[in-house]
């Protein structure tokens, strides 16, 4: 299943010369980098949560962030759309280049950034308004759509979030009346509706049954032609199923990054192999 990935392992020292995913003459193609995370360190007050983390997030690929609870996965996602800006005691160092431009710079318009880099948080946070309005709000602010177009886009986003069948008759109901798992899918629909270039998903399936999980995984796969996806998951099978690349974090440091099959089956670091085989955390 992951043969395509294995054959395109971007081994150090490889000379990238070909403009497609096919290896030729032993050469591997490395996809374009959408987000280049360079030497990112992060502190909550005096407590370090990330230490000198560097990795590429490849365009139109799914990258999974894995690692034991508390290793900094959510923190790294939050840095990628400048959530720490909202808190005085959260300090970021380093650079994150989005299409080559440092998004941690002072001159970056954070609202524009968050339209380009959308995030679905671990704990669902629907706005205090109807189900329909939760999905429509971003489009109303950013696009000029007719009511018919807006209805269609809301339905499309809710279908892709595997929620449409459950809410189609109660779109005017308060979003807070939904269950936790439904709220999580609603937030996913809200984020996908504005079609961000990068979508950050923090454990999007943690409260979902296997059927909804399969639907969300299919949706993530379907987003790849138009978006770049970073997903935090504690479900290793899920990472193996959907991620093209996997990053293993441990105690705030990046231990290993590479094509998913390589990280899972051919780990370079002992800590990675212990984690992916269930002998740690
Ligand atoms: N708001 C916060 N204030 C202080 N420390 C925090 C806060 N959020 C997370 N941390 C700490 O930062 C570390 C990384 O947390 P987090 O990124 O949430 O880990 P993960 O998502 O991998 O479980 C943990 O030690 C956690 O306790
Ligand atoms: Mg987390």
PDB file of C-alpha atoms and ligand atoms in Angstrom:
ATOM      1  CA  UNK A   1       0.000   0.000   0.000  1.00  0.00           C
ATOM      2  CA  UNK A   2       2.795   2.406   0.814  1.00  0.00           C
ATOM      3  CA  UNK A   3       5.067   1.269  -1.981  1.00  0.00           C
ATOM      4  CA  UNK A   4       4.669   4.670  -3.626  1.00  0.00           C
ATOM      5  CA  UNK A   5       6.077   6.295  -0.496  1.00  0.00           C
ATOM      6  CA  UNK A   6       8.870   3.854   0.032  1.00  0.00           C
ATOM      7  CA  UNK A   7      10.127   4.394  -3.494  1.00  0.00           C
ATOM      8  CA  UNK A   8      10.211   8.142  -2.962  1.00  0.00           C
ATOM      9  CA  UNK A   9      12.157   8.161   0.278  1.00  0.00           C
ATOM     10  CA  UNK A  10      14.052  11.462   0.257  1.00  0.00           C
ATOM     11  CA  UNK A  11      17.332  10.016   1.423  1.00  0.00           C
ATOM     12  CA  UNK A  12      20.020  12.447   2.515  1.00  0.00           C
ATOM     13  CA  UNK A  13      22.344  13.354  -0.315  1.00  0.00           C
ATOM     14  CA  UNK A  14      19.805  12.581  -3.005  1.00  0.00           C
ATOM     15  CA  UNK A  15      19.881  14.927  -5.900  1.00  0.00           C
ATOM     16  CA  UNK A  16      16.350  16.100  -6.709  1.00  0.00           C
ATOM     17  CA  UNK A  17      16.079  16.525 -10.421  1.00  0.00           C
ATOM     18  CA  UNK A  18      12.779  15.117 -11.551  1.00  0.00           C
ATOM     19  CA  UNK A  19       9.442  16.901 -11.484  1.00  0.00           C
ATOM     20  CA  UNK A  20       7.238  13.930 -10.634  1.00  0.00           C
ATOM     21  CA  UNK A  21       6.851  11.288  -7.972  1.00  0.00           C
ATOM     22  CA  UNK A  22       8.524   8.536  -9.938  1.00  0.00           C
ATOM     23  CA  UNK A  23      12.034   7.599  -8.916  1.00  0.00           C
ATOM     24  CA  UNK A  24      14.392   7.322 -11.861  1.00  0.00           C
ATOM     25  CA  UNK A  25      17.840   5.864 -11.848  1.00  0.00           C
ATOM     26  CA  UNK A  26      17.729   5.629  -8.067  1.00  0.00           C
ATOM     27  CA  UNK A  27      16.785   9.291  -7.715  1.00  0.00           C
ATOM     28  CA  UNK A  28      13.969  10.198  -5.353  1.00  0.00           C
ATOM     29  CA  UNK A  29      11.582  13.096  -5.793  1.00  0.00           C
ATOM     30  CA  UNK A  30      10.940  15.281  -2.762  1.00  0.00           C
ATOM     31  CA  UNK A  31       7.586  17.096  -2.949  1.00  0.00           C
ATOM     32  CA  UNK A  32       7.496  20.898  -2.590  1.00  0.00           C
ATOM     33  CA  UNK A  33       7.593  22.128   0.992  1.00  0.00           C
ATOM     34  CA  UNK A  34       4.447  24.008   2.055  1.00  0.00           C
ATOM     35  CA  UNK A  35       5.516  24.763   5.620  1.00  0.00           C
ATOM     36  CA  UNK A  36       9.145  24.718   6.613  1.00  0.00           C
ATOM     37  CA  UNK A  37       9.461  24.464  10.391  1.00  0.00           C
ATOM     38  CA  UNK A  38      12.938  25.649  11.356  1.00  0.00           C
ATOM     39  CA  UNK A  39      14.453  25.478  14.813  1.00  0.00           C
ATOM     40  CA  UNK A  40      11.177  26.087  16.613  1.00  0.00           C
ATOM     41  CA  UNK A  41      11.342  26.212  20.395  1.00  0.00           C
ATOM     42  CA  UNK A  42       8.411  27.007  22.637  1.00  0.00           C
ATOM     43  CA  UNK A  43       7.854  27.790  26.312  1.00  0.00           C
ATOM     44  CA  UNK A  44       4.727  27.996  28.476  1.00  0.00           C
ATOM     45  CA  UNK A  45       6.125  30.568  30.905  1.00  0.00           C
ATOM     46  CA  UNK A  46       9.444  29.015  31.884  1.00  0.00           C
ATOM     47  CA  UNK A  47       8.449  25.472  30.927  1.00  0.00           C
ATOM     48  CA  UNK A  48       9.861  24.340  27.595  1.00  0.00           C
ATOM     49  CA  UNK A  49       7.357  22.368  25.499  1.00  0.00           C
ATOM     50  CA  UNK A  50       9.281  22.268  22.195  1.00  0.00           C
ATOM     51  CA  UNK A  51      13.045  22.289  21.745  1.00  0.00           C
ATOM     52  CA  UNK A  52      14.642  23.124  18.394  1.00  0.00           C
ATOM     53  CA  UNK A  53      12.093  21.324  16.223  1.00  0.00           C
ATOM     54  CA  UNK A  54      12.785  21.363  12.474  1.00  0.00           C
ATOM     55  CA  UNK A  55      10.823  19.522   9.812  1.00  0.00           C
ATOM     56  CA  UNK A  56       9.253  20.085   6.420  1.00  0.00           C
ATOM     57  CA  UNK A  57       5.515  19.786   5.821  1.00  0.00           C
ATOM     58  CA  UNK A  58       5.192  18.692   2.222  1.00  0.00           C
ATOM     59  CA  UNK A  59       2.534  20.216  -0.029  1.00  0.00           C
ATOM     60  CA  UNK A  60      -0.580  18.151  -0.782  1.00  0.00           C
ATOM     61  CA  UNK A  61       0.514  15.406   1.568  1.00  0.00           C
ATOM     62  CA  UNK A  62      -0.725  14.222   4.947  1.00  0.00           C
ATOM     63  CA  UNK A  63       1.801  14.522   7.758  1.00  0.00           C
ATOM     64  CA  UNK A  64       1.042  12.803  11.072  1.00  0.00           C
ATOM     65  CA  UNK A  65       2.468  14.042  14.371  1.00  0.00           C
ATOM     66  CA  UNK A  66       2.734  11.138  16.797  1.00  0.00           C
ATOM     67  CA  UNK A  67       4.212  10.684  20.254  1.00  0.00           C
ATOM     68  CA  UNK A  68       3.219  10.093  23.873  1.00  0.00           C
ATOM     69  CA  UNK A  69       0.787  12.410  25.623  1.00  0.00           C
ATOM     70  CA  UNK A  70       2.439  15.694  26.589  1.00  0.00           C
ATOM     71  CA  UNK A  71       5.266  15.480  24.038  1.00  0.00           C
ATOM     72  CA  UNK A  72       4.255  18.739  22.337  1.00  0.00           C
ATOM     73  CA  UNK A  73       2.085  17.672  19.381  1.00  0.00           C
ATOM     74  CA  UNK A  74      -0.745  20.118  20.092  1.00  0.00           C
ATOM     75  CA  UNK A  75       1.737  22.847  20.920  1.00  0.00           C
ATOM     76  CA  UNK A  76       3.422  22.454  17.538  1.00  0.00           C
ATOM     77  CA  UNK A  77       0.075  22.639  15.715  1.00  0.00           C
ATOM     78  CA  UNK A  78      -0.866  25.751  17.667  1.00  0.00           C
ATOM     79  CA  UNK A  79       2.397  27.431  16.681  1.00  0.00           C
ATOM     80  CA  UNK A  80       1.567  26.802  13.014  1.00  0.00           C
ATOM     81  CA  UNK A  81      -1.411  29.130  13.130  1.00  0.00           C
ATOM     82  CA  UNK A  82      -0.120  31.539  15.752  1.00  0.00           C
ATOM     83  CA  UNK A  83      -2.413  30.555  18.600  1.00  0.00           C
ATOM     84  CA  UNK A  84       0.300  31.504  21.148  1.00  0.00           C
ATOM     85  CA  UNK A  85      -0.285  35.135  20.099  1.00  0.00           C
ATOM     86  CA  UNK A  86      -3.392  35.030  22.258  1.00  0.00           C
ATOM     87  CA  UNK A  87      -1.376  34.325  25.423  1.00  0.00           C
ATOM     88  CA  UNK A  88       1.214  36.643  26.923  1.00  0.00           C
ATOM     89  CA  UNK A  89       3.216  33.908  28.637  1.00  0.00           C
ATOM     90  CA  UNK A  90       3.676  31.679  25.570  1.00  0.00           C
ATOM     91  CA  UNK A  91       6.970  32.224  23.791  1.00  0.00           C
ATOM     92  CA  UNK A  92       7.971  30.949  20.364  1.00  0.00           C
ATOM     93  CA  UNK A  93      11.410  31.047  18.792  1.00  0.00           C
ATOM     94  CA  UNK A  94      12.523  29.959  15.358  1.00  0.00           C
ATOM     95  CA  UNK A  95      10.927  30.260  11.953  1.00  0.00           C
ATOM     96  CA  UNK A  96       7.979  28.722  10.158  1.00  0.00           C
ATOM     97  CA  UNK A  97       8.064  29.456   6.447  1.00  0.00           C
ATOM     98  CA  UNK A  98       4.736  29.242   4.607  1.00  0.00           C
ATOM     99  CA  UNK A  99       5.532  29.218   0.902  1.00  0.00           C
ATOM    100  CA  UNK A 100       8.868  30.731   1.889  1.00  0.00           C
ATOM    101  CA  UNK A 101       7.546  33.543   4.122  1.00  0.00           C
ATOM    102  CA  UNK A 102       8.091  33.433   7.905  1.00  0.00           C
ATOM    103  CA  UNK A 103       4.639  33.359   9.497  1.00  0.00           C
ATOM    104  CA  UNK A 104       6.070  34.003  12.959  1.00  0.00           C
ATOM    105  CA  UNK A 105       7.167  37.480  11.852  1.00  0.00           C
ATOM    106  CA  UNK A 106       5.616  40.602  13.407  1.00  0.00           C
ATOM    107  CA  UNK A 107       4.400  41.912  10.058  1.00  0.00           C
ATOM    108  CA  UNK A 108       2.162  38.900   9.392  1.00  0.00           C
ATOM    109  CA  UNK A 109      -1.597  39.534   9.426  1.00  0.00           C
ATOM    110  CA  UNK A 110      -2.721  36.752  11.742  1.00  0.00           C
ATOM    111  CA  UNK A 111      -6.333  36.701  10.518  1.00  0.00           C
ATOM    112  CA  UNK A 112      -5.208  36.216   6.926  1.00  0.00           C
ATOM    113  CA  UNK A 113      -2.799  33.534   8.098  1.00  0.00           C
ATOM    114  CA  UNK A 114      -5.575  31.655   9.899  1.00  0.00           C
ATOM    115  CA  UNK A 115      -7.671  31.685   6.729  1.00  0.00           C
ATOM    116  CA  UNK A 116      -4.775  30.059   4.897  1.00  0.00           C
ATOM    117  CA  UNK A 117      -3.864  27.721   7.744  1.00  0.00           C
ATOM    118  CA  UNK A 118      -7.041  26.425   9.383  1.00  0.00           C
ATOM    119  CA  UNK A 119      -7.090  24.469  12.616  1.00  0.00           C
ATOM    120  CA  UNK A 120      -9.503  22.057  14.254  1.00  0.00           C
ATOM    121  CA  UNK A 121      -8.666  21.949  17.945  1.00  0.00           C
ATOM    122  CA  UNK A 122      -8.589  18.855  20.106  1.00  0.00           C
ATOM    123  CA  UNK A 123     -11.518  20.042  22.198  1.00  0.00           C
ATOM    124  CA  UNK A 124     -14.377  21.046  19.901  1.00  0.00           C
ATOM    125  CA  UNK A 125     -15.276  24.712  20.142  1.00  0.00           C
ATOM    126  CA  UNK A 126     -18.460  25.451  18.187  1.00  0.00           C
ATOM    127  CA  UNK A 127     -19.518  29.101  18.135  1.00  0.00           C
ATOM    128  CA  UNK A 128     -22.685  29.922  20.114  1.00  0.00           C
ATOM    129  CA  UNK A 129     -24.925  29.928  17.062  1.00  0.00           C
ATOM    130  CA  UNK A 130     -26.819  27.474  14.873  1.00  0.00           C
ATOM    131  CA  UNK A 131     -25.270  24.452  13.201  1.00  0.00           C
ATOM    132  CA  UNK A 132     -25.766  26.094   9.800  1.00  0.00           C
ATOM    133  CA  UNK A 133     -24.218  29.397  10.874  1.00  0.00           C
ATOM    134  CA  UNK A 134     -21.187  27.679  12.371  1.00  0.00           C
ATOM    135  CA  UNK A 135     -20.331  26.289   8.941  1.00  0.00           C
ATOM    136  CA  UNK A 136     -21.428  29.356   6.981  1.00  0.00           C
ATOM    137  CA  UNK A 137     -19.729  32.049   9.052  1.00  0.00           C
ATOM    138  CA  UNK A 138     -16.288  31.884   7.440  1.00  0.00           C
ATOM    139  CA  UNK A 139     -17.720  31.899   3.928  1.00  0.00           C
ATOM    140  CA  UNK A 140     -20.022  34.828   4.767  1.00  0.00           C
ATOM    141  CA  UNK A 141     -17.012  36.822   5.954  1.00  0.00           C
ATOM    142  CA  UNK A 142     -14.671  35.966   3.100  1.00  0.00           C
ATOM    143  CA  UNK A 143     -16.698  35.214   0.009  1.00  0.00           C
ATOM    144  CA  UNK A 144     -19.649  36.692  -1.841  1.00  0.00           C
ATOM    145  CA  UNK A 145     -21.978  33.741  -2.271  1.00  0.00           C
ATOM    146  CA  UNK A 146     -25.669  33.652  -3.142  1.00  0.00           C
ATOM    147  CA  UNK A 147     -27.905  31.950  -0.562  1.00  0.00           C
ATOM    148  CA  UNK A 148     -28.173  28.932  -2.877  1.00  0.00           C
ATOM    149  CA  UNK A 149     -24.398  28.714  -3.254  1.00  0.00           C
ATOM    150  CA  UNK A 150     -23.971  29.092   0.483  1.00  0.00           C
ATOM    151  CA  UNK A 151     -26.493  26.293   1.158  1.00  0.00           C
ATOM    152  CA  UNK A 152     -24.608  24.040  -1.243  1.00  0.00           C
ATOM    153  CA  UNK A 153     -21.248  24.779   0.338  1.00  0.00           C
ATOM    154  CA  UNK A 154     -22.610  24.206   3.859  1.00  0.00           C
ATOM    155  CA  UNK A 155     -24.070  20.874   2.769  1.00  0.00           C
ATOM    156  CA  UNK A 156     -20.845  19.868   1.038  1.00  0.00           C
ATOM    157  CA  UNK A 157     -18.727  20.677   4.099  1.00  0.00           C
ATOM    158  CA  UNK A 158     -21.107  18.819   6.415  1.00  0.00           C
ATOM    159  CA  UNK A 159     -21.159  15.791   4.108  1.00  0.00           C
ATOM    160  CA  UNK A 160     -17.359  15.691   3.961  1.00  0.00           C
ATOM    161  CA  UNK A 161     -17.248  15.916   7.749  1.00  0.00           C
ATOM    162  CA  UNK A 162     -19.595  12.884   7.897  1.00  0.00           C
ATOM    163  CA  UNK A 163     -22.221  14.915   9.748  1.00  0.00           C
ATOM    164  CA  UNK A 164     -24.826  15.834   7.124  1.00  0.00           C
ATOM    165  CA  UNK A 165     -27.164  12.881   7.621  1.00  0.00           C
ATOM    166  CA  UNK A 166     -27.358  13.579  11.344  1.00  0.00           C
ATOM    167  CA  UNK A 167     -28.030  17.320  11.130  1.00  0.00           C
ATOM    168  CA  UNK A 168     -29.784  17.943   7.799  1.00  0.00           C
ATOM    169  CA  UNK A 169     -33.154  18.390   9.551  1.00  0.00           C
ATOM    170  CA  UNK A 170     -31.877  20.420  12.499  1.00  0.00           C
ATOM    171  CA  UNK A 171     -29.597  22.954  10.806  1.00  0.00           C
ATOM    172  CA  UNK A 172     -31.224  25.818  12.727  1.00  0.00           C
ATOM    173  CA  UNK A 173     -30.607  24.179  16.106  1.00  0.00           C
ATOM    174  CA  UNK A 174     -27.971  25.497  18.458  1.00  0.00           C
ATOM    175  CA  UNK A 175     -24.604  23.864  17.773  1.00  0.00           C
ATOM    176  CA  UNK A 176     -24.088  23.376  21.515  1.00  0.00           C
ATOM    177  CA  UNK A 177     -26.938  20.857  21.528  1.00  0.00           C
ATOM    178  CA  UNK A 178     -24.824  18.389  19.524  1.00  0.00           C
ATOM    179  CA  UNK A 179     -22.841  15.585  21.144  1.00  0.00           C
ATOM    180  CA  UNK A 180     -19.080  15.888  21.586  1.00  0.00           C
ATOM    181  CA  UNK A 181     -18.315  13.768  18.528  1.00  0.00           C
ATOM    182  CA  UNK A 182     -20.811  15.740  16.445  1.00  0.00           C
ATOM    183  CA  UNK A 183     -19.319  19.035  17.609  1.00  0.00           C
ATOM    184  CA  UNK A 184     -15.886  17.782  16.578  1.00  0.00           C
ATOM    185  CA  UNK A 185     -17.174  17.008  13.076  1.00  0.00           C
ATOM    186  CA  UNK A 186     -18.964  20.371  12.969  1.00  0.00           C
ATOM    187  CA  UNK A 187     -15.666  22.138  13.690  1.00  0.00           C
ATOM    188  CA  UNK A 188     -14.060  20.087  10.946  1.00  0.00           C
ATOM    189  CA  UNK A 189     -16.822  21.176   8.535  1.00  0.00           C
ATOM    190  CA  UNK A 190     -16.387  24.807   9.619  1.00  0.00           C
ATOM    191  CA  UNK A 191     -12.663  24.673   8.915  1.00  0.00           C
ATOM    192  CA  UNK A 192     -12.955  22.818   5.603  1.00  0.00           C
ATOM    193  CA  UNK A 193     -15.733  25.130   4.380  1.00  0.00           C
ATOM    194  CA  UNK A 194     -13.330  28.027   3.790  1.00  0.00           C
ATOM    195  CA  UNK A 195     -10.927  25.762   1.898  1.00  0.00           C
ATOM    196  CA  UNK A 196      -7.659  26.603   3.671  1.00  0.00           C
ATOM    197  CA  UNK A 197      -4.361  25.762   1.995  1.00  0.00           C
ATOM    198  CA  UNK A 198      -3.195  23.995   5.133  1.00  0.00           C
ATOM    199  CA  UNK A 199      -5.494  22.132   7.534  1.00  0.00           C
ATOM    200  CA  UNK A 200      -4.285  21.323  11.048  1.00  0.00           C
ATOM    201  CA  UNK A 201      -6.233  18.562  12.775  1.00  0.00           C
ATOM    202  CA  UNK A 202      -5.701  17.804  16.451  1.00  0.00           C
ATOM    203  CA  UNK A 203      -6.945  14.273  17.149  1.00  0.00           C
ATOM    204  CA  UNK A 204     -10.013  14.765  14.926  1.00  0.00           C
ATOM    205  CA  UNK A 205     -11.302  11.222  15.430  1.00  0.00           C
ATOM    206  CA  UNK A 206     -10.678  10.806  19.155  1.00  0.00           C
ATOM    207  CA  UNK A 207     -14.405  10.910  20.003  1.00  0.00           C
ATOM    208  CA  UNK A 208     -15.661   9.094  16.905  1.00  0.00           C
ATOM    209  CA  UNK A 209     -16.896   5.569  16.233  1.00  0.00           C
ATOM    210  CA  UNK A 210     -15.142   3.492  13.550  1.00  0.00           C
ATOM    211  CA  UNK A 211     -17.683   4.349  10.845  1.00  0.00           C
ATOM    212  CA  UNK A 212     -17.350   8.111  11.299  1.00  0.00           C
ATOM    213  CA  UNK A 213     -13.586   7.681  11.618  1.00  0.00           C
ATOM    214  CA  UNK A 214     -13.452   5.900   8.254  1.00  0.00           C
ATOM    215  CA  UNK A 215     -15.490   8.711   6.680  1.00  0.00           C
ATOM    216  CA  UNK A 216     -13.179  11.371   8.094  1.00  0.00           C
ATOM    217  CA  UNK A 217     -10.127   9.474   6.877  1.00  0.00           C
ATOM    218  CA  UNK A 218     -11.648   9.293   3.384  1.00  0.00           C
ATOM    219  CA  UNK A 219     -12.316  13.037   3.556  1.00  0.00           C
ATOM    220  CA  UNK A 220      -8.712  13.745   4.554  1.00  0.00           C
ATOM    221  CA  UNK A 221      -7.497  11.647   1.633  1.00  0.00           C
ATOM    222  CA  UNK A 222      -9.859  13.582  -0.655  1.00  0.00           C
ATOM    223  CA  UNK A 223      -8.520  16.936   0.569  1.00  0.00           C
ATOM    224  CA  UNK A 224      -4.971  16.212  -0.575  1.00  0.00           C
ATOM    225  CA  UNK A 225      -5.269  17.608  -4.119  1.00  0.00           C
ATOM    226  CA  UNK A 226      -6.299  21.008  -2.709  1.00  0.00           C
ATOM    227  CA  UNK A 227      -4.800  21.139   0.786  1.00  0.00           C
ATOM    228  CA  UNK A 228      -1.824  20.187   2.880  1.00  0.00           C
ATOM    229  CA  UNK A 229      -2.811  18.317   6.022  1.00  0.00           C
ATOM    230  CA  UNK A 230      -1.111  17.977   9.392  1.00  0.00           C
ATOM    231  CA  UNK A 231      -2.845  15.576  11.758  1.00  0.00           C
ATOM    232  CA  UNK A 232      -2.100  14.834  15.392  1.00  0.00           C
ATOM    233  CA  UNK A 233      -3.208  11.342  16.263  1.00  0.00           C
ATOM    234  CA  UNK A 234      -2.617   8.922  19.091  1.00  0.00           C
ATOM    235  CA  UNK A 235      -4.002   6.197  16.852  1.00  0.00           C
ATOM    236  CA  UNK A 236      -0.955   4.627  15.228  1.00  0.00           C
ATOM    237  CA  UNK A 237      -3.047   2.556  12.823  1.00  0.00           C
ATOM    238  CA  UNK A 238      -4.651   5.761  11.669  1.00  0.00           C
ATOM    239  CA  UNK A 239      -1.272   7.369  11.035  1.00  0.00           C
ATOM    240  CA  UNK A 240      -0.168   4.291   9.118  1.00  0.00           C
ATOM    241  CA  UNK A 241      -3.368   4.354   7.055  1.00  0.00           C
ATOM    242  CA  UNK A 242      -3.549   7.982   6.043  1.00  0.00           C
ATOM    243  CA  UNK A 243      -0.207   9.731   6.551  1.00  0.00           C
ATOM    244  CA  UNK A 244       2.355  10.060   3.783  1.00  0.00           C
ATOM    245  CA  UNK A 245       4.899  11.364   6.293  1.00  0.00           C
ATOM    246  CA  UNK A 246       5.170  10.881  10.023  1.00  0.00           C
ATOM    247  CA  UNK A 247       6.983  12.894  12.673  1.00  0.00           C
ATOM    248  CA  UNK A 248       7.677  11.309  16.068  1.00  0.00           C
ATOM    249  CA  UNK A 249       7.974  13.775  18.926  1.00  0.00           C
ATOM    250  CA  UNK A 250       9.241  12.881  22.358  1.00  0.00           C
ATOM    251  CA  UNK A 251       9.609  15.231  25.339  1.00  0.00           C
ATOM    252  CA  UNK A 252       9.349  18.275  23.085  1.00  0.00           C
ATOM    253  CA  UNK A 253      11.989  17.158  20.602  1.00  0.00           C
ATOM    254  CA  UNK A 254      11.603  15.775  17.122  1.00  0.00           C
ATOM    255  CA  UNK A 255      13.121  12.316  17.258  1.00  0.00           C
ATOM    256  CA  UNK A 256      12.369  11.127  13.771  1.00  0.00           C
ATOM    257  CA  UNK A 257      10.692  12.298  10.576  1.00  0.00           C
ATOM    258  CA  UNK A 258      10.260  10.515   7.280  1.00  0.00           C
ATOM    259  CA  UNK A 259       7.906   8.670   4.984  1.00  0.00           C
ATOM    260  CA  UNK A 260       5.388   6.854   7.181  1.00  0.00           C
ATOM    261  CA  UNK A 261       6.424   3.369   6.134  1.00  0.00           C
ATOM    262  CA  UNK A 262      10.036   4.118   6.941  1.00  0.00           C
ATOM    263  CA  UNK A 263       9.210   5.553  10.374  1.00  0.00           C
ATOM    264  CA  UNK A 264       6.979   2.598  11.244  1.00  0.00           C
ATOM    265  CA  UNK A 265       8.955  -0.269   9.792  1.00  0.00           C
ATOM    266  CA  UNK A 266      12.496   0.967   9.555  1.00  0.00           C
ATOM    267  CA  UNK A 267      12.889   3.455  12.403  1.00  0.00           C
ATOM    268  CA  UNK A 268      16.304   4.983  12.762  1.00  0.00           C
ATOM    269  CA  UNK A 269      15.918   5.768  16.473  1.00  0.00           C
ATOM    270  CA  UNK A 270      15.324   3.156  19.151  1.00  0.00           C
ATOM    271  CA  UNK A 271      12.739   5.394  20.868  1.00  0.00           C
ATOM    272  CA  UNK A 272      10.687   5.567  17.669  1.00  0.00           C
ATOM    273  CA  UNK A 273      10.650   1.814  17.211  1.00  0.00           C
ATOM    274  CA  UNK A 274       9.663   1.310  20.843  1.00  0.00           C
ATOM    275  CA  UNK A 275       6.807   3.778  20.477  1.00  0.00           C
ATOM    276  CA  UNK A 276       5.433   2.493  17.179  1.00  0.00           C
ATOM    277  CA  UNK A 277       5.526  -1.090  18.388  1.00  0.00           C
ATOM    278  CA  UNK A 278       3.648  -0.187  21.567  1.00  0.00           C
ATOM    279  CA  UNK A 279       6.557  -0.648  23.953  1.00  0.00           C
ATOM    280  CA  UNK A 280       6.544   2.991  25.085  1.00  0.00           C
ATOM    281  CA  UNK A 281       3.922   5.528  26.190  1.00  0.00           C
TER     282      UNK A 281
HETATM  283  N1  LIG B   1      -1.569  26.060  28.513  1.00  0.00           N
HETATM  284  C1  LIG B   1      -0.525  25.401  29.023  1.00  0.00           C
HETATM  285  N2  LIG B   1       0.184  25.915  30.049  1.00  0.00           N
HETATM  286  C2  LIG B   1       1.264  25.276  30.547  1.00  0.00           C
HETATM  287  N3  LIG B   1       1.740  24.119  30.067  1.00  0.00           N
HETATM  288  C3  LIG B   1       1.096  23.549  29.053  1.00  0.00           C
HETATM  289  C4  LIG B   1      -0.078  24.163  28.464  1.00  0.00           C
HETATM  290  N4  LIG B   1      -0.501  23.370  27.465  1.00  0.00           N
HETATM  291  C5  LIG B   1       0.342  22.320  27.429  1.00  0.00           C
HETATM  292  N5  LIG B   1       1.292  22.424  28.380  1.00  0.00           N
HETATM  293  C6  LIG B   1       2.407  21.487  28.618  1.00  0.00           C
HETATM  294  O1  LIG B   1       3.228  21.445  27.464  1.00  0.00           O
HETATM  295  C7  LIG B   1       3.623  20.115  27.172  1.00  0.00           C
HETATM  296  C8  LIG B   1       3.158  19.719  25.774  1.00  0.00           C
HETATM  297  O2  LIG B   1       1.736  19.696  25.753  1.00  0.00           O
HETATM  298  P1  LIG B   1       0.918  19.367  24.464  1.00  0.00           P
HETATM  299  O3  LIG B   1       1.474  20.108  23.312  1.00  0.00           O
HETATM  300  O4  LIG B   1      -0.513  19.608  24.781  1.00  0.00           O
HETATM  301  O5  LIG B   1       1.204  17.804  24.281  1.00  0.00           O
HETATM  302  P2  LIG B   1       0.474  16.694  23.407  1.00  0.00           P
HETATM  303  O6  LIG B   1      -0.498  17.370  22.484  1.00  0.00           O
HETATM  304  O7  LIG B   1       1.568  15.986  22.693  1.00  0.00           O
HETATM  305  O8  LIG B   1      -0.222  15.786  24.377  1.00  0.00           O
HETATM  306  C9  LIG B   1       3.049  19.252  28.275  1.00  0.00           C
HETATM  307  O9  LIG B   1       4.032  19.082  29.258  1.00  0.00           O
HETATM  308  C10 LIG B   1       1.906  20.081  28.808  1.00  0.00           C
HETATM  309  O10 LIG B   1       1.666  19.799  30.166  1.00  0.00           O
HETATM  310 MG1  LIG B   2      -2.543  17.224  22.362  1.00  0.00          MG
END
